[in-house]
Short mmCIF file of C-alpha atoms in Angstrom, two decimals:
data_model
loop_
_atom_site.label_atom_id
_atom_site.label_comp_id
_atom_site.label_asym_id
_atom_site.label_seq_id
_atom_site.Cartn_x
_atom_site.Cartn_y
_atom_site.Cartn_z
CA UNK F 19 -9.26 35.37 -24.08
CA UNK F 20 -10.85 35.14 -27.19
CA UNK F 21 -7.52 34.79 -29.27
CA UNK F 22 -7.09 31.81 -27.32
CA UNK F 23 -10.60 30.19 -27.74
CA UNK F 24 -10.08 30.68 -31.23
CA UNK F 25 -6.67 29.12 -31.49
CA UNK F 26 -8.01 26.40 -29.59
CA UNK F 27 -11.08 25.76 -31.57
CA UNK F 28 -8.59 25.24 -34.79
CA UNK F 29 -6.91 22.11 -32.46
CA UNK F 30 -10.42 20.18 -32.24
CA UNK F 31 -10.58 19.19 -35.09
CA UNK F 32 -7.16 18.17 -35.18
CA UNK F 33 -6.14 17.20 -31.58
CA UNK F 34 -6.70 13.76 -29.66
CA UNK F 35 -9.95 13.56 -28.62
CA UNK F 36 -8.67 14.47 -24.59
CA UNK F 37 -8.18 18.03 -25.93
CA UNK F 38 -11.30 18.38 -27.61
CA UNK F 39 -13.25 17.69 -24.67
CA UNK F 40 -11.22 20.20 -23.18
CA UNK F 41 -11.99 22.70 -25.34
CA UNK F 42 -15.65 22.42 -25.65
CA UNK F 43 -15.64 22.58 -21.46
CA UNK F 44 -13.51 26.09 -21.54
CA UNK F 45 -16.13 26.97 -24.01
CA UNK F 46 -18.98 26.00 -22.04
CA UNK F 47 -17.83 27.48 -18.89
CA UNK F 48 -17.02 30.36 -21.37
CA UNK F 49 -21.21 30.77 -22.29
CA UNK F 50 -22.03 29.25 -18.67
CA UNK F 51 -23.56 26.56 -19.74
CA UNK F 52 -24.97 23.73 -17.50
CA UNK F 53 -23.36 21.26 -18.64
CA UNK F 54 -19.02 22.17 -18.32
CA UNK F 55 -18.92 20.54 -15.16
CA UNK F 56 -19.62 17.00 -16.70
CA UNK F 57 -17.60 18.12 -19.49
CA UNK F 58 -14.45 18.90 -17.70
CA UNK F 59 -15.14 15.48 -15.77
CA UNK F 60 -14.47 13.54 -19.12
CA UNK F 61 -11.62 15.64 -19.83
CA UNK F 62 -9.99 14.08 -16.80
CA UNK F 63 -11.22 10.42 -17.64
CA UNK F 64 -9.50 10.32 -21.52
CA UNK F 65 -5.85 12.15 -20.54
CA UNK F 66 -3.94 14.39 -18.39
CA UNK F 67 -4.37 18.08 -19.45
CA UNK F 68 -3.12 21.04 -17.16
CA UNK F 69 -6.31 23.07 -17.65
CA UNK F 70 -8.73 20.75 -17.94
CA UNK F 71 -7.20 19.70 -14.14
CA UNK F 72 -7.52 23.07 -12.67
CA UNK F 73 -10.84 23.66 -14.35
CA UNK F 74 -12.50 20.25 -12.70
CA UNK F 75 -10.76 21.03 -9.32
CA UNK F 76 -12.29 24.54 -9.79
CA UNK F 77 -15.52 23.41 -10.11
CA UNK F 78 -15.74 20.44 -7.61
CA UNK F 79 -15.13 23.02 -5.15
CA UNK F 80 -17.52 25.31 -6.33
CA UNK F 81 -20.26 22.33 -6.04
CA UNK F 82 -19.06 21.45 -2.51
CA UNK F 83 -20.43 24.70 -1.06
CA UNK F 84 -24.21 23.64 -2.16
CA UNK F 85 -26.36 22.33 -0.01
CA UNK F 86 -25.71 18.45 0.05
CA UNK F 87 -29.17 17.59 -0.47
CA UNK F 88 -29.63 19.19 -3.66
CA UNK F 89 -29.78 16.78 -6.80
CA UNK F 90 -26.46 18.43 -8.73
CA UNK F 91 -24.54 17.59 -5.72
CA UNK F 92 -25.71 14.33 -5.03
CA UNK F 93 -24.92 13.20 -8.88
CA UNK F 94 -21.82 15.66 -9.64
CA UNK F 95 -20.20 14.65 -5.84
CA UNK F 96 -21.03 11.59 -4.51
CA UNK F 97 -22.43 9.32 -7.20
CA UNK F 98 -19.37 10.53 -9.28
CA UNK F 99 -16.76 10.40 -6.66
CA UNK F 100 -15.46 13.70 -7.63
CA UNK F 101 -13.19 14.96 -4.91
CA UNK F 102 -10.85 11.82 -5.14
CA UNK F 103 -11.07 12.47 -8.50
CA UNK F 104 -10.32 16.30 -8.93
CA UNK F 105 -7.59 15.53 -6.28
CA UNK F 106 -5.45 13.14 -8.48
CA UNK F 107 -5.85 15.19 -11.47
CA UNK F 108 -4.32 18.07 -9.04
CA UNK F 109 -2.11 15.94 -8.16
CA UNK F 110 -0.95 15.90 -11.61
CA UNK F 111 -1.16 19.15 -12.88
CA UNK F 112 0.99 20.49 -9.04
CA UNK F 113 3.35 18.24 -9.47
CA UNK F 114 3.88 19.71 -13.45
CA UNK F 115 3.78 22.87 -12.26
CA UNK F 116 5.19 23.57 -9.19
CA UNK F 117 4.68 27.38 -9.01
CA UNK F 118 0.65 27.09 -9.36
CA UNK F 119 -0.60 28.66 -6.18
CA UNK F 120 -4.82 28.61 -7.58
CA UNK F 121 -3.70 24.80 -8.04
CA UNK F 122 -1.97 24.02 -4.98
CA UNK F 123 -4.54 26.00 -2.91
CA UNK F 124 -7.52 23.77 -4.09
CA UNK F 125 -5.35 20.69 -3.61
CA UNK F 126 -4.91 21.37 -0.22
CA UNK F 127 -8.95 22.12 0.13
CA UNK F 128 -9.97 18.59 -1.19
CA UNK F 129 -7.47 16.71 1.16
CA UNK F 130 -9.12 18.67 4.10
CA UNK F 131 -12.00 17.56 2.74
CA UNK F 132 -10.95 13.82 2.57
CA UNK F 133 -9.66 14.85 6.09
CA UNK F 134 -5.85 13.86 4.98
CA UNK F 135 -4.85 16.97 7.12
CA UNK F 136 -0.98 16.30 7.12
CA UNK F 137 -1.19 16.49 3.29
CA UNK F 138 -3.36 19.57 3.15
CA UNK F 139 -0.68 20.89 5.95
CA UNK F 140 2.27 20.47 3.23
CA UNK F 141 0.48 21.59 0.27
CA UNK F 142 -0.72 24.87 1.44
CA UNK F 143 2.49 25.53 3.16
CA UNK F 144 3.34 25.27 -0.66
CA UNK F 145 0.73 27.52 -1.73
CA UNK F 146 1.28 30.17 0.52
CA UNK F 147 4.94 30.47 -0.82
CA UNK F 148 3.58 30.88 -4.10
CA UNK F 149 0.16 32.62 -3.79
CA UNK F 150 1.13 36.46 -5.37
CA UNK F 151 0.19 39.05 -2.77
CA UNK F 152 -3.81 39.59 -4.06
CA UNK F 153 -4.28 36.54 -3.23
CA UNK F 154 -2.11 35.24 -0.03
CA UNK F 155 -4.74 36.31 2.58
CA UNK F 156 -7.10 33.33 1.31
CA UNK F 157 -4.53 30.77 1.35
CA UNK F 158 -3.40 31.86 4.92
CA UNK F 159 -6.71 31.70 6.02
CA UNK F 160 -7.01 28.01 4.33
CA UNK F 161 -3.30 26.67 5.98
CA UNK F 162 -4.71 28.45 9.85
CA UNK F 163 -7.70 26.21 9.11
CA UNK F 164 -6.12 23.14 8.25
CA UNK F 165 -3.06 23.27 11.12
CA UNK F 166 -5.67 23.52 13.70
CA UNK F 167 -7.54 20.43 12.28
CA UNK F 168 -4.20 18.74 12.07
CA UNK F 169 -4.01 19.53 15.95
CA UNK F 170 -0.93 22.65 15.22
CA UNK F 171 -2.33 24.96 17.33
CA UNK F 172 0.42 27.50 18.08
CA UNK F 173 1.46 27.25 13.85
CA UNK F 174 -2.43 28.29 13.37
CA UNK F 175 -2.00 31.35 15.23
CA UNK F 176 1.05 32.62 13.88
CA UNK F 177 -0.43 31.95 10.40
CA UNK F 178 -3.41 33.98 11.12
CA UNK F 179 -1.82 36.46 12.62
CA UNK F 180 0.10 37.04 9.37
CA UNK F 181 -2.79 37.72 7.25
CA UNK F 182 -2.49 41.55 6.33
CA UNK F 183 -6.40 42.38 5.85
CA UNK F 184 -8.37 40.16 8.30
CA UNK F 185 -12.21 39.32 7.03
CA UNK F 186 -15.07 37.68 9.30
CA UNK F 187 -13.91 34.00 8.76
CA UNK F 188 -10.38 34.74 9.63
CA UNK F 189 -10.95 36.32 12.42
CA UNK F 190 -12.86 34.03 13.65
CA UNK F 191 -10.03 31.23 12.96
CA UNK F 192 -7.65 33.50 14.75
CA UNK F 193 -10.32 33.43 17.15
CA UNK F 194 -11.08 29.38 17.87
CA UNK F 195 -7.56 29.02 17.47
CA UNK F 196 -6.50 31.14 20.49
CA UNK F 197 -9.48 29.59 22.03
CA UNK F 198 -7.95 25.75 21.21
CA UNK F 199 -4.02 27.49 22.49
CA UNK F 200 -6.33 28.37 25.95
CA UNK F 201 -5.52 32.21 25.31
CA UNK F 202 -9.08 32.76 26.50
CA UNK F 203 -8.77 36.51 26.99
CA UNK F 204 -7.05 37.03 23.53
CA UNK F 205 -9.64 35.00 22.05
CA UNK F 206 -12.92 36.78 23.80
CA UNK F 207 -11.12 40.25 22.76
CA UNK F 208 -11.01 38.22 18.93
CA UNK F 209 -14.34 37.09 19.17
CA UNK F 210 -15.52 40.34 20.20
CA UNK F 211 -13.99 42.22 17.37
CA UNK F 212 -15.28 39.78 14.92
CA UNK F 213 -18.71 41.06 16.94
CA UNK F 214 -18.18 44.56 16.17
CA UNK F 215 -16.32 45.16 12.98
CA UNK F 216 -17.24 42.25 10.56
CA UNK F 217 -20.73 40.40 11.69
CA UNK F 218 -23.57 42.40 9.05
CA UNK F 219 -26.66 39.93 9.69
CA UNK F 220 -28.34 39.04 12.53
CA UNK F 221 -27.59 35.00 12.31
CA UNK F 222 -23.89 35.42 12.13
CA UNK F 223 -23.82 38.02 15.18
CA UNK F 224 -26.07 35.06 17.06
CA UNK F 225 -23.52 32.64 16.23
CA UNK F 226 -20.95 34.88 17.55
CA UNK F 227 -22.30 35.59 21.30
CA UNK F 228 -22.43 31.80 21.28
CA UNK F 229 -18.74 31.31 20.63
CA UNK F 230 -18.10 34.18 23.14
CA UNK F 231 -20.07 33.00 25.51
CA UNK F 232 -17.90 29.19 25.66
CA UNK F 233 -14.92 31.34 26.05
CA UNK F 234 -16.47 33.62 28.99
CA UNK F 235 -17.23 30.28 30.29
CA UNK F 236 -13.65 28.83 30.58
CA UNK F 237 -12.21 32.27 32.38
CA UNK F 238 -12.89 31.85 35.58
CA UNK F 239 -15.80 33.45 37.56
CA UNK F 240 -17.53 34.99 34.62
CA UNK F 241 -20.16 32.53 34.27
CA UNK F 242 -22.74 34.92 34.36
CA UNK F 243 -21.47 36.79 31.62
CA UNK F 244 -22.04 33.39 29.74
CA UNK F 245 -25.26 33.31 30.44
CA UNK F 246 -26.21 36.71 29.58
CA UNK F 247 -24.28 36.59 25.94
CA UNK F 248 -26.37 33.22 25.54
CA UNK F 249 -29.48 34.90 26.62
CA UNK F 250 -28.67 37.89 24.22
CA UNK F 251 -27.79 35.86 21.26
CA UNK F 252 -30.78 33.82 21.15
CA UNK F 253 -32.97 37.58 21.41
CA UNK F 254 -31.37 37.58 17.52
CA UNK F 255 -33.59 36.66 14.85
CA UNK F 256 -32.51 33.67 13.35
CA UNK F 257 -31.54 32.53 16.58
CA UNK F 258 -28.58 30.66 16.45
CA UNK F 259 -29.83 26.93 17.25
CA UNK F 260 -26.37 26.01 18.88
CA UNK F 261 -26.48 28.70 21.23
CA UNK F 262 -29.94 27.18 22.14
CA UNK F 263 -28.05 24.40 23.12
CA UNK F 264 -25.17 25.76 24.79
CA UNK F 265 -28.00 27.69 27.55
CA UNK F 266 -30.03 24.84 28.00
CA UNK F 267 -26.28 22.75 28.83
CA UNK F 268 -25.57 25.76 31.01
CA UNK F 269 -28.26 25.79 32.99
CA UNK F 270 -28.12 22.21 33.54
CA UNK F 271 -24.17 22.74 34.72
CA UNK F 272 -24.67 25.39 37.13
CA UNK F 273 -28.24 23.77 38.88
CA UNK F 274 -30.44 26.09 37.20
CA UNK F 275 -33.09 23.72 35.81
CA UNK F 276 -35.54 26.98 35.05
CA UNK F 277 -33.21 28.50 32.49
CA UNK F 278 -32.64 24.70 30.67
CA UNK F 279 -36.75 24.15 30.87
CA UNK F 280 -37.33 27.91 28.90
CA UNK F 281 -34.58 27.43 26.61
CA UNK F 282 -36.67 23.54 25.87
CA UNK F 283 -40.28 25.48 25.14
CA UNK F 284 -38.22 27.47 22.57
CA UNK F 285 -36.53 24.14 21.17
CA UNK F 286 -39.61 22.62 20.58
CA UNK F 287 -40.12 24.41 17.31
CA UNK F 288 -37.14 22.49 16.05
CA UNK F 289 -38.00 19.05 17.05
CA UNK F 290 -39.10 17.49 13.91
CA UNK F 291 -35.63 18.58 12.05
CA UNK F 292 -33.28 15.76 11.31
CA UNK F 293 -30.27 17.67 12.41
CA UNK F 294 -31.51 18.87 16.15
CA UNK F 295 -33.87 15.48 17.38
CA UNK F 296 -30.66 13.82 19.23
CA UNK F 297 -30.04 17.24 20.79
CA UNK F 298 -33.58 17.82 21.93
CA UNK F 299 -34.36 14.72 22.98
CA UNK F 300 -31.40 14.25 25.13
CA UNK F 301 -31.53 17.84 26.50
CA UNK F 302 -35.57 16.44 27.03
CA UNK F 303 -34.38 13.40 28.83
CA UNK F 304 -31.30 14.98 31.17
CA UNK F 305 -33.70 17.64 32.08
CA UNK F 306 -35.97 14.82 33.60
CA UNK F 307 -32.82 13.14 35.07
CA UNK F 308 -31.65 15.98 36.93
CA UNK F 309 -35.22 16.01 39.03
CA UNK F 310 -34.90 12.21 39.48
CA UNK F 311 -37.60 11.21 37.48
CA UNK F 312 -35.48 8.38 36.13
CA UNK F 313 -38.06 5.95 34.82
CA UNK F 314 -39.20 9.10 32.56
CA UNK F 315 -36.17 10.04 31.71
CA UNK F 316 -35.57 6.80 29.92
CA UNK F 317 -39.36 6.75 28.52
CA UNK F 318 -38.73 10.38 27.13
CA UNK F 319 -35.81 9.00 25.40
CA UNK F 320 -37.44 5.43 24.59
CA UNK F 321 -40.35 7.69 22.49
CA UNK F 322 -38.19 9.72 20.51
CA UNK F 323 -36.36 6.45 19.14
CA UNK F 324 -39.72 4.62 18.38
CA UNK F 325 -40.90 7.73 16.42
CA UNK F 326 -36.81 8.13 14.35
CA UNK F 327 -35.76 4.87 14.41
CA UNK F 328 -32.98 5.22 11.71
CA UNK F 329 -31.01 7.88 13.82
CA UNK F 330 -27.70 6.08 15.54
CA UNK F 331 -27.31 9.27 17.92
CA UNK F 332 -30.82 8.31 19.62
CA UNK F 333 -29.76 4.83 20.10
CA UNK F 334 -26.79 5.79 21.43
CA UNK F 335 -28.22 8.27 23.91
CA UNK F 336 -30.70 5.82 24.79
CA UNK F 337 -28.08 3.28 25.98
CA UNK F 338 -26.19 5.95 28.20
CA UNK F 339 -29.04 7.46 29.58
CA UNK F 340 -29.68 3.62 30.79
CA UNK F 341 -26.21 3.05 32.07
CA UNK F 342 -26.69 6.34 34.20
CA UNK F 343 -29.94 5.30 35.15
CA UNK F 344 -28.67 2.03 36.56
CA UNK F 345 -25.64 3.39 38.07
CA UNK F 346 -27.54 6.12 40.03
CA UNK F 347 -29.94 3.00 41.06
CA UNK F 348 -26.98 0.80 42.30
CA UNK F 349 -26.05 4.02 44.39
CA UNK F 350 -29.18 4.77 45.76
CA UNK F 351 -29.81 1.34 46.81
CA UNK F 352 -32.90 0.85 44.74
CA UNK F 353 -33.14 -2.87 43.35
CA UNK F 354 -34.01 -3.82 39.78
CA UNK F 355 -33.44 -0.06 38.30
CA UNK F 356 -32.04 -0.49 35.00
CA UNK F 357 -32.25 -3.08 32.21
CA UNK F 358 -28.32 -3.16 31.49
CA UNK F 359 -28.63 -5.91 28.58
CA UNK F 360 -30.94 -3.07 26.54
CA UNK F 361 -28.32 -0.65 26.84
CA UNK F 362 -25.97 -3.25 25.03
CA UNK F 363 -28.78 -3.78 22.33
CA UNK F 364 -29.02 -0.06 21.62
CA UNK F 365 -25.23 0.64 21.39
CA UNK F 366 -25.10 -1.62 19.12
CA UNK F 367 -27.87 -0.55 16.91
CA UNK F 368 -26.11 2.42 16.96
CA UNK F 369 -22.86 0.90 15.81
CA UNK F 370 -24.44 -0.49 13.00
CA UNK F 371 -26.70 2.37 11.81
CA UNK F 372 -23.64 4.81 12.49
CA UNK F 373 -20.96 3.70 11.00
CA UNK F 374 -21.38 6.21 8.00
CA UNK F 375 -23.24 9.19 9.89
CA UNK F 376 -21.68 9.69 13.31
CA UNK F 377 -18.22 8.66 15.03
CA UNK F 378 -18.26 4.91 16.53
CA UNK F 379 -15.16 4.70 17.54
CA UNK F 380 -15.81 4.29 21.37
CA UNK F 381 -19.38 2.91 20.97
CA UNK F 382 -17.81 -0.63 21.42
CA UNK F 383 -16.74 0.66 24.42
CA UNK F 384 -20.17 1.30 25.86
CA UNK F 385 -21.49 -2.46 24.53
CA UNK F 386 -18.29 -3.49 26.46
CA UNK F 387 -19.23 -1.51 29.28
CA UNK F 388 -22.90 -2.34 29.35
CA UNK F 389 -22.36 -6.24 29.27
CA UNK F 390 -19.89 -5.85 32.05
CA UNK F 391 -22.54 -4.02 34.45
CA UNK F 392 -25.13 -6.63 33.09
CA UNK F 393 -22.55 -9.43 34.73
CA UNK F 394 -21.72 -11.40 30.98
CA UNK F 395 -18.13 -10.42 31.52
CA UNK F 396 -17.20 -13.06 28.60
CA UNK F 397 -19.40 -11.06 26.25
CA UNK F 398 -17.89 -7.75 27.87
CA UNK F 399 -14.31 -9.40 27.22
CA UNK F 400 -15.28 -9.91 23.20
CA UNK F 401 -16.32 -6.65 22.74
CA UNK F 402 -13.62 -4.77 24.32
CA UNK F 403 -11.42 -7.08 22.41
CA UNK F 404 -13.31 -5.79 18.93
CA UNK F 405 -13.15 -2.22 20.56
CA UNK F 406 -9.24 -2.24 20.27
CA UNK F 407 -8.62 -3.80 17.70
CA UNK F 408 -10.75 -1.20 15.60
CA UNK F 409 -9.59 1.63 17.67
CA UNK F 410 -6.41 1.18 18.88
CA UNK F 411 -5.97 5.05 19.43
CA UNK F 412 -9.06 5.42 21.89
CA UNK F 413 -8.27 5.45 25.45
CA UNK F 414 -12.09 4.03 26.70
CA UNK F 415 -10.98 0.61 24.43
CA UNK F 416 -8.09 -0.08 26.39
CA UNK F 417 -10.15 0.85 29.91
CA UNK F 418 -12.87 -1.48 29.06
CA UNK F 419 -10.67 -4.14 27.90
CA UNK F 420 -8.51 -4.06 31.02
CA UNK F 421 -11.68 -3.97 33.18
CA UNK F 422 -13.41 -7.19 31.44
CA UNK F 423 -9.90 -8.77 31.77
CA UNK F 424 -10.09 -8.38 35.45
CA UNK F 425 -14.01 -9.20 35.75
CA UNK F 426 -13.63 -12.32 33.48
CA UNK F 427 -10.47 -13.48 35.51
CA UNK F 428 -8.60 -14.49 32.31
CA UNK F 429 -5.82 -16.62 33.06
CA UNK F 430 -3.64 -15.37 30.74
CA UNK F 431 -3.68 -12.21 31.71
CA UNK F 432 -2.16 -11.65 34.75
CA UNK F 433 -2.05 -8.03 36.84
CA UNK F 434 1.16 -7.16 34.71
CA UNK F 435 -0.42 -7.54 31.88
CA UNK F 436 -3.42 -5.28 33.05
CA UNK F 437 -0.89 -2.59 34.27
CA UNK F 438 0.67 -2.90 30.45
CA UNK F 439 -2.95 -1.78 28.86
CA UNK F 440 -3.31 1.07 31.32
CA UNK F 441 0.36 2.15 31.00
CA UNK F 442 0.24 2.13 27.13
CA UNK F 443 -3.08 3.91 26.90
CA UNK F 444 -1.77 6.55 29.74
CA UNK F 445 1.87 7.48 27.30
CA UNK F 446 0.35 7.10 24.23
CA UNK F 447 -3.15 8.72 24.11
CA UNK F 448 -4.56 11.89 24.90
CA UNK F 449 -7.06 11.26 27.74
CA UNK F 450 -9.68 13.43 28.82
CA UNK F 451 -9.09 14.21 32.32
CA UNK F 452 -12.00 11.79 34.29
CA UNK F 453 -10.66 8.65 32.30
CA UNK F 454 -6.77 9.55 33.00
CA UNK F 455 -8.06 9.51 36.74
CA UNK F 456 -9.87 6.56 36.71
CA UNK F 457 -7.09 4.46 35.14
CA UNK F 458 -4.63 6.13 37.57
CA UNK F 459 -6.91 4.94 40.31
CA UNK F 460 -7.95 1.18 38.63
CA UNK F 461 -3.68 0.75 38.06
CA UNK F 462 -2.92 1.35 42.33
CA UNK F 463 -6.05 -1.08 42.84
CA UNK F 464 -4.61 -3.75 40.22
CA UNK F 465 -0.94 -3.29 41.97
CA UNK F 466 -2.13 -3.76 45.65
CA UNK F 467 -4.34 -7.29 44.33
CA UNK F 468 -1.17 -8.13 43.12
CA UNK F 469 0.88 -7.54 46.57
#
């Protein structure tokens, strides 16, 4: 190594100025110096240079593990657009050498990243052909990552199931992905061994009852067992927050508002943390809901958002918790329960303070929705409208849009038309199973109108 620094310290002061700046970064990185990272940066600005490629991929994804809050990242990541950056100059330096497994293997980690998951599918499947056998377990583990984000659940078990010396993050891929294939029992027994053989600390054997305890939950008649993996993983110090969660949802699923109020106290501690208020205060507000204190249910909810105004989740939950309330009213025969027209208000708030921190790809839906059930079916119309043609591929769109069709009584659309929505959104979407339903049901009550 030193032969070569040498040999490349004659070149600066000969070579274009790309290749010094190479240089001095392989030097700084050499003495770990602060600075290599910005060096190797401007490497990749002036020219294309193999090594200067590989070294800013290397470090880009040594920054992305940091916490995102921290100062370095902020500048080195986001301000500097790095991973677009580092993945063009990967680009480069894979396509000039095709047998470069270290290059091809942080390639595909920066298009996950990007979430380009059909690209990160082909250029692992490329590393893993190259990667030499010291290496190949972490590049399996990388492609079984990546195929189940890219929805190739039966590739991502195979894949795991090929790497030769399993550690606690690949087993717990193999894990979730026998979990997402519905192999419940194979993935409990995975889950369990991850439990027993790999988990050192306290936090990550928390983490794991949690995950064991939403399997136990889907095999049928074993709820309890859920419930006493949740109550032993949150007995763990640090108590895994999500498994928190998952008890107080539990309780709430199976009638058992005593266990969801005890797992609350214990919440309480995390209330003021950015990351858990949305939980809290909608586990706060269902809790309240479930006893049919409606009106407080809403006011519980109506607090929280005065106090963090800037979080879209709140506003969100806010504007369901008010369609529920309203719908429950309507049932119950109780008059004026419900201002619909604030629901509409805070879904869209939420819209526009989400559209870079949460998914808002069916909150035009609820707007739609809430307008509807406020009886401004033109308004309800327009925003179902907007709602597809932002997100053509999400089945509550295409419901709302065929319901304010119907309510508005459009004239140009006739029940044909109506049957068209429902029939495209039915072949060509994946559908939870409630919404499949109700658009099976709202298509035989369009067809006999029609009669």
């Amino acid at each position: 190594m030193n032969s070569v620094l040498t040999s490349r310290v004659v070149i600066i002061t000969v070579g274009s100025p790309s290749v010094c700046w190479h240089e001095q970064a392989l030097i700084a990185e050499r003495v770990q110096n602060e600075e290599t990272m910005d060096l190797f940066r401007h490497t990749t600005q002036l020219g294309y240079h193999p090594e200067s490629s590989l070294g800013y991929g290397q470090w880009v994804c040594q920054t992305l593990r940091q916490a995102t809050n921290d100062p370095h990242y902020i500048y080195s990541i986001e301000r500097m657009h790095a991973v677009p950056v580092a993945i063009d100059a990967l680009t480069w330096s894979t396509d000039d050498r095709e047998d470069d497994a270290c290059g091809l293997n942080m390639l595909g980690c920066l298009l996950e990243r990007c979430g380009r998951y059909r690209s990160s599918v082909e250029v692992l499947s490329r590393a893993v052909d190259q990667a030499p056998p010291t290496h190949r377990d972490k590049v399996l583990a990388n492609f079984g990552r990546v195929l189940l984000k890219a929805e190739k659940v039966e590739d991502a078990v195979q894949v795991y199931r090929a790497i030769s010396k399993a550690d606690i993050h690949s087993q717990c891929g193999l894990a979730l992905a026998l979990y997402r294939d519905k192999q419940y029992q194979e993935a409990f027994e995975a889950y369990e061994a991850a439990l027993n053989w790999w988990a050192q600390d306290d936090a990550v054997k928390s983490h794991l009852h949690v995950a064991m305890a939403a399997v136990a939950y889907k095999l049928a008649g074993v709820a309890d067992l859920a419930k006493t993996l949740l109550l032993k993983g949150n007995q763990l110090k640090p108590t895994s927050v999500y498994g928190l969660f998952a008890a107080c949802s539990l309780g709430m699923l199976n009638s058992d508002l005593e266990l969801s109020k005890m797992v609350l106290r214990d919440l309480l501690k995390y209330q003021n943390e950015a990351e858990y208020i949305p939980h809290i205060a909608l586990f706060q507000a269902y809790t309240k809901f479930l006893q049919c204190d409606f009106q407080g249910s809403v006011w519980s909810m109506s607090k929280t958002v005065h106090v963090h105004p800037s979080l879209p989740a709140l506003w969100l939950h806010q504007a369901l918790l008010i369609l529920n309330k309203h719908s429950v009213g309507e049932s119950a025969g109780v008059v004026g329960v419900g201002k619909v027209g604030v629901a509409a208000h805070s879904a869209r708030t939420a819209m526009t303070l989400g559209r870079t921190k949460m998914d808002v790809s069916k909150v035009l839906a609820v707007v739609s929705l809430s307008q509807l059930m406020s009886g401004d079916a033109n308004r309800a119309l327009s925003a179902s409208q907007h709602a597809v043609h932002l997100y053509p591929a999400v089945g509550e769109s295409w419901a709302v849009l065929a319901t304010s069709c119907h309510a508005a009584s459009v004239t140009d659309v006739t029940p044909a038309h109506l049957r068209s929505f429902i029939s495209h959104a039915r072949q060509n979407i994946e559908l939870e199973r409630p919404l499949a339903k109700w658009m099976s049901n709202f298509e035989r009550k369009i067809s006999l109108l029609a009669a």
